PDB file of C-alpha atoms in Angstrom:
ATOM      1  CA  MET A  24     -10.328 -31.886 -23.706  1.00  0.00           C
ATOM      2  CA  VAL A  25      -9.337 -32.797 -20.002  1.00  0.00           C
ATOM      3  CA  LYS A  26      -6.273 -33.348 -19.984  1.00  0.00           C
ATOM      4  CA  LEU A  27      -5.817 -30.114 -22.336  1.00  0.00           C
ATOM      5  CA  HIS A  28      -7.197 -28.093 -20.142  1.00  0.00           C
ATOM      6  CA  ASN A  29      -5.204 -30.089 -17.029  1.00  0.00           C
ATOM      7  CA  LYS A  30      -2.531 -29.308 -19.225  1.00  0.00           C
ATOM      8  CA  VAL A  31      -3.029 -25.319 -20.069  1.00  0.00           C
ATOM      9  CA  THR A  32      -3.815 -24.418 -16.434  1.00  0.00           C
ATOM     10  CA  ARG A  33      -1.303 -25.368 -15.646  1.00  0.00           C
ATOM     11  CA  THR A  34       1.032 -24.141 -18.093  1.00  0.00           C
ATOM     12  CA  LEU A  35      -0.295 -20.908 -16.744  1.00  0.00           C
ATOM     13  CA  ALA A  36      -0.141 -21.296 -13.171  1.00  0.00           C
ATOM     14  CA  VAL A  37       3.751 -21.490 -14.024  1.00  0.00           C
ATOM     15  CA  VAL A  38       3.648 -18.290 -16.472  1.00  0.00           C
ATOM     16  CA  VAL A  39       1.647 -16.199 -14.006  1.00  0.00           C
ATOM     17  CA  ARG A  40       4.584 -17.066 -11.032  1.00  0.00           C
ATOM     18  CA  LEU A  41       6.631 -16.466 -13.845  1.00  0.00           C
ATOM     19  CA  VAL A  42       5.275 -12.555 -14.780  1.00  0.00           C
ATOM     20  CA  MET A  43       5.390 -12.305 -10.666  1.00  0.00           C
ATOM     21  CA  ALA A  44       9.296 -12.572 -10.724  1.00  0.00           C
ATOM     22  CA  TRP A  45       9.521 -10.107 -13.526  1.00  0.00           C
ATOM     23  CA  HIS A  46       7.419  -7.878 -11.845  1.00  0.00           C
ATOM     24  CA  THR A  47       9.578  -7.942  -8.585  1.00  0.00           C
ATOM     25  CA  GLY A  48      12.805  -7.652 -10.326  1.00  0.00           C
ATOM     26  CA  MET A  49      11.357  -5.088 -11.655  1.00  0.00           C
ATOM     27  CA  ILE A  50      10.525  -2.795  -8.223  1.00  0.00           C
ATOM     28  CA  PHE A  51      13.644  -3.722  -7.462  1.00  0.00           C
ATOM     29  CA  TYR A  52      15.181  -2.047 -10.652  1.00  0.00           C
ATOM     30  CA  TRP A  53      13.806   0.840 -10.639  1.00  0.00           C
ATOM     31  CA  PHE A  54      14.827   0.779  -6.091  1.00  0.00           C
ATOM     32  CA  THR A  55      18.102   1.276  -7.947  1.00  0.00           C
ATOM     33  CA  MET A  56      17.540   4.505 -10.679  1.00  0.00           C
ATOM     34  CA  ASP A  57      19.615   6.468  -8.075  1.00  0.00           C
ATOM     35  CA  HIS A  58      19.829   8.756 -11.542  1.00  0.00           C
ATOM     36  CA  ILE A  59      16.459   9.807 -11.271  1.00  0.00           C
ATOM     37  CA  HIS A  60      16.317   9.610  -7.210  1.00  0.00           C
ATOM     38  CA  TRP A  61      12.901   8.206  -7.922  1.00  0.00           C
ATOM     39  CA  PHE A  62      13.451   6.499  -3.790  1.00  0.00           C
ATOM     40  CA  ASN A  63      15.373   8.997  -2.274  1.00  0.00           C
ATOM     41  CA  TYR A  64      13.368  12.464  -3.153  1.00  0.00           C
ATOM     42  CA  SER A  65      10.015  14.043  -4.075  1.00  0.00           C
ATOM     43  CA  GLY A  66       9.505  16.875  -5.403  1.00  0.00           C
ATOM     44  CA  LYS A  67       8.985  19.932  -2.946  1.00  0.00           C
ATOM     45  CA  PRO A  68       8.582  23.070  -4.088  1.00  0.00           C
ATOM     46  CA  ASP A  69       9.330  26.366  -2.704  1.00  0.00           C
ATOM     47  CA  GLN A  70       9.709  30.394  -3.438  1.00  0.00           C
ATOM     48  CA  ASN A  71      13.035  30.592  -4.566  1.00  0.00           C
ATOM     49  CA  ASP A  72      12.911  27.120  -6.999  1.00  0.00           C
ATOM     50  CA  GLU A  73      15.320  25.624  -5.560  1.00  0.00           C
ATOM     51  CA  TYR A  74      16.048  22.411  -7.470  1.00  0.00           C
ATOM     52  CA  GLN A  75      13.187  19.697  -6.254  1.00  0.00           C
ATOM     53  CA  HIS A  76      16.530  17.226  -4.814  1.00  0.00           C
ATOM     54  CA  PHE A  77      17.343  19.137  -2.455  1.00  0.00           C
ATOM     55  CA  HIS A  78      14.588  18.699  -0.069  1.00  0.00           C
ATOM     56  CA  PRO A  79      14.368  15.894   1.810  1.00  0.00           C
ATOM     57  CA  VAL A  80      11.037  14.388   1.830  1.00  0.00           C
ATOM     58  CA  ILE A  81       9.712  11.039   1.627  1.00  0.00           C
ATOM     59  CA  SER A  82       9.913   9.535  -1.527  1.00  0.00           C
ATOM     60  CA  ILE A  83       5.760   9.297  -2.225  1.00  0.00           C
ATOM     61  CA  ASN A  84       7.533   5.920  -4.820  1.00  0.00           C
ATOM     62  CA  TYR A  85       7.658   4.142  -1.457  1.00  0.00           C
ATOM     63  CA  HIS A  86       3.935   3.969  -1.231  1.00  0.00           C
ATOM     64  CA  TYR A  87       4.198   2.922  -5.013  1.00  0.00           C
ATOM     65  CA  MET A  88       6.735   0.687  -4.427  1.00  0.00           C
ATOM     66  CA  PHE A  89       5.326  -2.081  -1.856  1.00  0.00           C
ATOM     67  CA  MET A  90       1.807  -1.692  -2.778  1.00  0.00           C
ATOM     68  CA  LEU A  91       3.083  -2.907  -6.198  1.00  0.00           C
ATOM     69  CA  LEU A  92       3.949  -5.399  -4.092  1.00  0.00           C
ATOM     70  CA  ALA A  93       1.311  -6.068  -1.748  1.00  0.00           C
ATOM     71  CA  TYR A  94      -1.349  -7.123  -4.484  1.00  0.00           C
ATOM     72  CA  PRO A  95       0.264  -8.117  -7.606  1.00  0.00           C
ATOM     73  CA  VAL A  96       3.311 -10.622  -5.670  1.00  0.00           C
ATOM     74  CA  ALA A  97       2.068 -11.861  -2.369  1.00  0.00           C
ATOM     75  CA  MET A  98      -1.700 -11.301  -2.527  1.00  0.00           C
ATOM     76  CA  SER A  99      -1.664 -13.089  -5.615  1.00  0.00           C
ATOM     77  CA  GLU A 100      -0.087 -16.027  -4.782  1.00  0.00           C
ATOM     78  CA  ALA A 101      -2.199 -16.085  -1.708  1.00  0.00           C
ATOM     79  CA  MET A 102      -5.114 -16.344  -4.581  1.00  0.00           C
ATOM     80  CA  LEU A 103      -2.923 -19.255  -6.399  1.00  0.00           C
ATOM     81  CA  VAL A 104      -2.590 -20.894  -3.188  1.00  0.00           C
ATOM     82  CA  PRO A 105      -5.500 -23.533  -2.776  1.00  0.00           C
ATOM     83  CA  ARG A 106      -5.940 -23.778  -6.730  1.00  0.00           C
ATOM     84  CA  THR A 107      -1.605 -24.619  -6.996  1.00  0.00           C
ATOM     85  CA  TRP A 108      -0.679 -26.060  -4.404  1.00  0.00           C
ATOM     86  CA  HIS A 109      -2.982 -28.662  -2.914  1.00  0.00           C
ATOM     87  CA  VAL A 110      -5.838 -29.505  -6.098  1.00  0.00           C
ATOM     88  CA  MET A 111      -2.492 -29.318  -8.751  1.00  0.00           C
ATOM     89  CA  TYR A 112       0.474 -30.007  -7.483  1.00  0.00           C
ATOM     90  CA  GLY A 113      -1.432 -32.654  -4.083  1.00  0.00           C
ATOM     91  CA  ALA A 114       0.334 -30.122  -1.342  1.00  0.00           C
ATOM     92  CA  SER A 115      -2.318 -31.234   2.158  1.00  0.00           C
ATOM     93  CA  GLU A 116      -4.447 -29.376   2.921  1.00  0.00           C
ATOM     94  CA  ASN A 117      -2.934 -28.553   6.403  1.00  0.00           C
ATOM     95  CA  THR A 118       0.169 -27.347   4.312  1.00  0.00           C
ATOM     96  CA  THR A 119      -2.098 -25.174   1.563  1.00  0.00           C
ATOM     97  CA  ARG A 120      -3.480 -23.913   4.042  1.00  0.00           C
ATOM     98  CA  ASN A 121      -1.193 -22.822   6.044  1.00  0.00           C
ATOM     99  CA  ALA A 122       1.421 -21.371   3.059  1.00  0.00           C
ATOM    100  CA  GLN A 123      -2.172 -19.367   2.453  1.00  0.00           C
ATOM    101  CA  THR A 124      -2.220 -17.138   5.187  1.00  0.00           C
ATOM    102  CA  ALA A 125       1.423 -16.775   5.635  1.00  0.00           C
ATOM    103  CA  TRP A 126       0.889 -14.920   1.623  1.00  0.00           C
ATOM    104  CA  GLN A 127      -1.571 -13.471   3.069  1.00  0.00           C
ATOM    105  CA  VAL A 128      -0.525 -11.998   6.014  1.00  0.00           C
ATOM    106  CA  TRP A 129       2.297 -10.673   4.111  1.00  0.00           C
ATOM    107  CA  GLY A 130       0.427  -9.053   2.137  1.00  0.00           C
ATOM    108  CA  PHE A 131      -1.064  -6.788   4.309  1.00  0.00           C
ATOM    109  CA  ILE A 132       2.131  -5.922   6.224  1.00  0.00           C
ATOM    110  CA  LEU A 133       3.646  -4.720   2.747  1.00  0.00           C
ATOM    111  CA  LEU A 134      -0.255  -2.639   2.471  1.00  0.00           C
ATOM    112  CA  ILE A 135       0.563  -1.752   5.935  1.00  0.00           C
ATOM    113  CA  CYS A 136       4.138  -0.306   5.025  1.00  0.00           C
ATOM    114  CA  GLY A 137       2.569   1.515   1.704  1.00  0.00           C
ATOM    115  CA  ILE A 138       0.228   3.584   4.127  1.00  0.00           C
ATOM    116  CA  VAL A 139       2.520   4.347   6.392  1.00  0.00           C
ATOM    117  CA  PHE A 140       4.717   5.647   3.888  1.00  0.00           C
ATOM    118  CA  ILE A 141       2.213   8.038   2.568  1.00  0.00           C
ATOM    119  CA  HIS A 142       1.263   9.095   5.603  1.00  0.00           C
ATOM    120  CA  VAL A 143       4.966  10.568   5.672  1.00  0.00           C
ATOM    121  CA  GLN A 144       5.061  11.673   3.057  1.00  0.00           C
ATOM    122  CA  LYS A 145       2.911  14.004   2.311  1.00  0.00           C
ATOM    123  CA  GLU A 146       3.119  15.292   6.181  1.00  0.00           C
ATOM    124  CA  ALA A 147       5.853  15.414   5.411  1.00  0.00           C
ATOM    125  CA  ASN A 148       4.748  18.340   1.954  1.00  0.00           C
ATOM    126  CA  GLU A 149       1.837  19.223   4.015  1.00  0.00           C
ATOM    127  CA  ASP A 150      -0.842  18.657   1.640  1.00  0.00           C
ATOM    128  CA  ALA A 151      -3.813  17.268   2.065  1.00  0.00           C
ATOM    129  CA  TYR A 152      -5.208  13.622   3.203  1.00  0.00           C
ATOM    130  CA  LEU A 153      -7.977  12.127   0.569  1.00  0.00           C
ATOM    131  CA  TYR A 154      -7.988  14.323  -1.592  1.00  0.00           C
ATOM    132  CA  SER A 155      -8.925  12.302  -4.754  1.00  0.00           C
ATOM    133  CA  PRO A 156     -10.641   9.394  -4.982  1.00  0.00           C
ATOM    134  CA  HIS A 157      -7.959   6.999  -5.352  1.00  0.00           C
ATOM    135  CA  GLY A 158      -7.358   8.876  -1.765  1.00  0.00           C
ATOM    136  CA  TRP A 159     -11.027   7.421  -0.491  1.00  0.00           C
ATOM    137  CA  ASP A 160     -10.437   3.789  -2.685  1.00  0.00           C
ATOM    138  CA  GLY A 161      -6.917   4.035  -1.283  1.00  0.00           C
ATOM    139  CA  VAL A 162      -9.224   3.570   2.809  1.00  0.00           C
ATOM    140  CA  PHE A 163     -11.617   0.933   0.913  1.00  0.00           C
ATOM    141  CA  VAL A 164      -9.213  -1.341  -0.177  1.00  0.00           C
ATOM    142  CA  VAL A 165      -7.525  -2.016   3.618  1.00  0.00           C
ATOM    143  CA  ALA A 166     -10.923  -2.419   5.029  1.00  0.00           C
ATOM    144  CA  LEU A 167     -11.718  -5.032   2.833  1.00  0.00           C
ATOM    145  CA  SER A 168      -7.962  -6.098   2.584  1.00  0.00           C
ATOM    146  CA  LEU A 169      -8.177  -6.652   6.710  1.00  0.00           C
ATOM    147  CA  ILE A 170     -11.431  -8.104   6.777  1.00  0.00           C
ATOM    148  CA  TRP A 171     -10.196 -10.919   4.608  1.00  0.00           C
ATOM    149  CA  VAL A 172      -7.067 -10.889   6.403  1.00  0.00           C
ATOM    150  CA  VAL A 173      -8.814 -11.430   9.668  1.00  0.00           C
ATOM    151  CA  TRP A 174     -11.386 -14.163   8.437  1.00  0.00           C
ATOM    152  CA  GLY A 175      -8.464 -16.461   6.721  1.00  0.00           C
ATOM    153  CA  ILE A 176      -6.357 -16.414  10.423  1.00  0.00           C
ATOM    154  CA  ALA A 177      -9.632 -17.787  11.623  1.00  0.00           C
ATOM    155  CA  LEU A 178     -10.805 -20.552   9.339  1.00  0.00           C
ATOM    156  CA  TRP A 179      -6.968 -20.744   9.875  1.00  0.00           C
ATOM    157  CA  THR A 180      -7.203 -21.384  13.187  1.00  0.00           C
ATOM    158  CA  LEU A 181      -9.895 -22.792  13.868  1.00  0.00           C
ATOM    159  CA  GLY A 182      -9.373 -25.630  11.185  1.00  0.00           C
ATOM    160  CA  PRO A 183     -11.426 -27.003   8.215  1.00  0.00           C
ATOM    161  CA  THR A 184     -13.051 -29.589  10.323  1.00  0.00           C
ATOM    162  CA  ASN A 185     -15.098 -27.080  11.961  1.00  0.00           C
ATOM    163  CA  ARG A 186     -19.181 -25.952  10.683  1.00  0.00           C
ATOM    164  CA  PHE A 187     -18.863 -22.490  10.579  1.00  0.00           C
ATOM    165  CA  ALA A 188     -15.159 -22.913   8.850  1.00  0.00           C
ATOM    166  CA  ARG A 189     -17.392 -25.177   5.824  1.00  0.00           C
ATOM    167  CA  ARG A 190     -19.880 -23.196   5.981  1.00  0.00           C
ATOM    168  CA  SER A 191     -18.910 -19.998   5.527  1.00  0.00           C
ATOM    169  CA  LEU A 192     -16.064 -20.673   3.378  1.00  0.00           C
ATOM    170  CA  PRO A 193     -17.882 -19.987  -0.258  1.00  0.00           C
ATOM    171  CA  TRP A 194     -18.197 -16.692   1.316  1.00  0.00           C
ATOM    172  CA  PHE A 195     -15.050 -16.502   2.097  1.00  0.00           C
ATOM    173  CA  ASN A 196     -13.848 -17.239  -1.248  1.00  0.00           C
ATOM    174  CA  MET A 197     -16.848 -14.591  -2.766  1.00  0.00           C
ATOM    175  CA  TRP A 198     -15.310 -11.932  -0.740  1.00  0.00           C
ATOM    176  CA  SER A 199     -11.206 -12.480  -1.828  1.00  0.00           C
ATOM    177  CA  LEU A 200     -11.890 -12.482  -5.059  1.00  0.00           C
ATOM    178  CA  LEU A 201     -13.920  -8.628  -4.774  1.00  0.00           C
ATOM    179  CA  SER A 202     -10.841  -7.758  -2.576  1.00  0.00           C
ATOM    180  CA  TYR A 203      -8.198  -8.624  -5.302  1.00  0.00           C
ATOM    181  CA  THR A 204     -10.477  -7.591  -7.508  1.00  0.00           C
ATOM    182  CA  ILE A 205     -10.844  -3.694  -6.021  1.00  0.00           C
ATOM    183  CA  ALA A 206      -7.592  -3.852  -5.081  1.00  0.00           C
ATOM    184  CA  ASN A 207      -6.458  -4.483  -8.692  1.00  0.00           C
ATOM    185  CA  GLY A 208      -8.792  -1.653 -10.291  1.00  0.00           C
ATOM    186  CA  GLN A 209      -7.099   0.705  -7.043  1.00  0.00           C
ATOM    187  CA  LEU A 210      -3.393  -0.262  -8.360  1.00  0.00           C
ATOM    188  CA  GLY A 211      -4.228   1.527 -11.161  1.00  0.00           C
ATOM    189  CA  MET A 212      -5.270   4.155 -10.523  1.00  0.00           C
ATOM    190  CA  GLY A 213      -2.203   4.970  -8.679  1.00  0.00           C
ATOM    191  CA  ILE A 214       0.313   3.450 -11.102  1.00  0.00           C
ATOM    192  CA  ASN A 215      -1.471   6.712 -12.866  1.00  0.00           C
ATOM    193  CA  GLN A 216      -1.999   9.029 -10.481  1.00  0.00           C
ATOM    194  CA  GLN A 217       1.675   8.659 -10.382  1.00  0.00           C
ATOM    195  CA  HIS A 218       2.103   9.750 -13.727  1.00  0.00           C
ATOM    196  CA  LEU A 219       0.953  13.536 -12.597  1.00  0.00           C
ATOM    197  CA  TYR A 220       3.900  13.131 -10.556  1.00  0.00           C
ATOM    198  CA  MET A 221       6.851  12.420 -12.830  1.00  0.00           C
ATOM    199  CA  GLY A 222       8.547  15.784 -14.380  1.00  0.00           C
ATOM    200  CA  CYS A 223       8.937  13.397 -18.335  1.00  0.00           C
ATOM    201  CA  ASP A 224       9.399  15.978 -21.149  1.00  0.00           C
ATOM    202  CA  ASN A 225       7.274  12.701 -23.380  1.00  0.00           C
ATOM    203  CA  ASN A 226       5.802  10.101 -22.819  1.00  0.00           C
ATOM    204  CA  TYR A 227       8.453   8.151 -23.354  1.00  0.00           C
ATOM    205  CA  CYS A 228      10.898   8.713 -21.186  1.00  0.00           C
ATOM    206  CA  LYS A 229      11.731   5.868 -18.705  1.00  0.00           C
ATOM    207  CA  GLU A 230      10.135   6.498 -16.191  1.00  0.00           C
ATOM    208  CA  ASN A 231       6.735   6.676 -18.320  1.00  0.00           C
ATOM    209  CA  MET A 232       7.769   3.562 -19.732  1.00  0.00           C
ATOM    210  CA  PHE A 233       8.453   1.787 -16.128  1.00  0.00           C
ATOM    211  CA  LEU A 234       5.247   2.610 -16.107  1.00  0.00           C
ATOM    212  CA  ASP A 235       3.410   1.306 -18.281  1.00  0.00           C
ATOM    213  CA  ILE A 236       5.124  -1.694 -17.714  1.00  0.00           C
ATOM    214  CA  ILE A 237       4.266  -1.967 -14.350  1.00  0.00           C
ATOM    215  CA  GLY A 238       1.104  -1.453 -14.981  1.00  0.00           C
ATOM    216  CA  ILE A 239       0.056  -4.102 -17.842  1.00  0.00           C
ATOM    217  CA  GLN A 240       2.313  -6.356 -15.705  1.00  0.00           C
ATOM    218  CA  ASN A 241      -0.145  -6.562 -13.237  1.00  0.00           C
ATOM    219  CA  GLN A 242      -3.124  -6.600 -15.341  1.00  0.00           C
ATOM    220  CA  ILE A 243      -1.728  -9.606 -17.408  1.00  0.00           C
ATOM    221  CA  ILE A 244      -0.963 -10.858 -13.580  1.00  0.00           C
ATOM    222  CA  TYR A 245      -5.310 -10.075 -12.867  1.00  0.00           C
ATOM    223  CA  ILE A 246      -6.532 -12.156 -15.315  1.00  0.00           C
ATOM    224  CA  LEU A 247      -3.822 -15.015 -15.048  1.00  0.00           C
ATOM    225  CA  VAL A 248      -4.946 -15.371 -11.156  1.00  0.00           C
ATOM    226  CA  ILE A 249      -8.628 -14.660 -11.714  1.00  0.00           C
ATOM    227  CA  PHE A 250      -8.627 -17.449 -14.806  1.00  0.00           C
ATOM    228  CA  ILE A 251      -6.602 -20.106 -12.411  1.00  0.00           C
ATOM    229  CA  THR A 252      -7.861 -19.117  -9.072  1.00  0.00           C
ATOM    230  CA  CYS A 253     -11.434 -20.409 -10.659  1.00  0.00           C
ATOM    231  CA  SER A 254     -10.648 -23.159 -13.495  1.00  0.00           C
ATOM    232  CA  GLU A 255     -12.077 -26.787 -11.863  1.00  0.00           C
ATOM    233  CA  ASP A 256      -9.066 -29.551 -12.373  1.00  0.00           C
ATOM    234  CA  ARG A 257     -10.875 -32.233 -14.477  1.00  0.00           C
ATOM    235  CA  VAL A 258     -11.209 -35.890 -14.027  1.00  0.00           C
ATOM    236  CA  LEU A 259     -12.391 -39.176 -16.377  1.00  0.00           C
ATOM    237  CA  VAL A 260     -13.671 -41.500 -14.444  1.00  0.00           C
ATOM    238  CA  VAL A 261     -14.912 -44.438 -16.156  1.00  0.00           C
ATOM    239  CA  ARG A 262     -17.400 -46.998 -13.983  1.00  0.00           C
ATOM    240  CA  GLU A 263     -17.999 -50.540 -14.439  1.00  0.00           C
ATOM    241  CA  GLU A 264     -21.804 -51.427 -14.001  1.00  0.00           C
ATOM    242  CA  THR A 265     -22.666 -54.967 -14.609  1.00  0.00           C
ATOM    243  CA  THR A 266     -25.057 -53.245 -17.494  1.00  0.00           C
ATOM    244  CA  ASP A 267     -23.234 -51.929 -19.721  1.00  0.00           C
ATOM    245  CA  LYS A 268     -19.475 -49.412 -19.891  1.00  0.00           C
ATOM    246  CA  GLU A 269     -20.547 -45.802 -19.097  1.00  0.00           C
ATOM    247  CA  SER A 270     -17.581 -42.848 -19.218  1.00  0.00           C
ATOM    248  CA  LYS A 271     -18.665 -40.067 -16.788  1.00  0.00           C
ATOM    249  CA  GLN A 272     -16.786 -37.194 -16.606  1.00  0.00           C
ATOM    250  CA  GLU A 273     -16.301 -36.251 -12.369  1.00  0.00           C
ATOM    251  CA  VAL A 274     -14.664 -32.641 -11.916  1.00  0.00           C
ATOM    252  CA  VAL A 275     -13.369 -31.331  -9.063  1.00  0.00           C
ATOM    253  CA  THR A 276     -13.756 -27.977  -8.127  1.00  0.00           C
ATOM    254  CA  LEU A 277     -11.452 -25.546  -5.974  1.00  0.00           C
ATOM    255  CA  ILE A 278     -13.667 -24.717  -2.985  1.00  0.00           C
ATOM    256  CA  SER A 279     -10.062 -24.305  -0.321  1.00  0.00           C
ATOM    257  CA  ALA A 280      -8.637 -21.407   1.581  1.00  0.00           C
TER     258      ALA A 280
END
């Protein structure tokens, strides 16, 4: 059972990265779908009912593109790094910490880009800010993510031997799981709202199908990342004693950042 558990976890680590690569490929294919003008213009109604694509308004889809790359890809890899790079693949603790911090910073940069584009789009369209639960929850997610990244950089700066870093590590892991979970719920709300912006004749148009697939990808990535991050690598150690031989199982747990 020990060998089976470890093999399943390692296999899932490969599967989740394949799904992340598929997800990234779909995002960039989405970017090339110029015939529906997803990434050129966004609808802005006027008094003459002109064709909406004539209005050069920054598309709200840039917001979705960056958000769908920030958490399902960059932040997901940041969650996986300690569990896979260090525990599974034997990378040094220093290399693991550097990689995790780099993915966290990269994910937060993508997150900020998404916020910038939604700000520009709303200014151009003269839309109201924070008119929906998605908007308010988005502010909450950005705050959680900021604390997560700053905390991670602090741990990276202090090093693994620092007393504060070691004592705060379990709380940091809890904060990471909390931020990651809330952010993925926020992505689901955003995908649902995006359906409302698209003028499809039915639920099976290309745009809707793409959003449905992207939403399923997000759910798969989230489930696998949480499972892998919270699982354990189990090592069977046999110790010989003078009176008898007893098999004892030791567990190598993931408390790393």
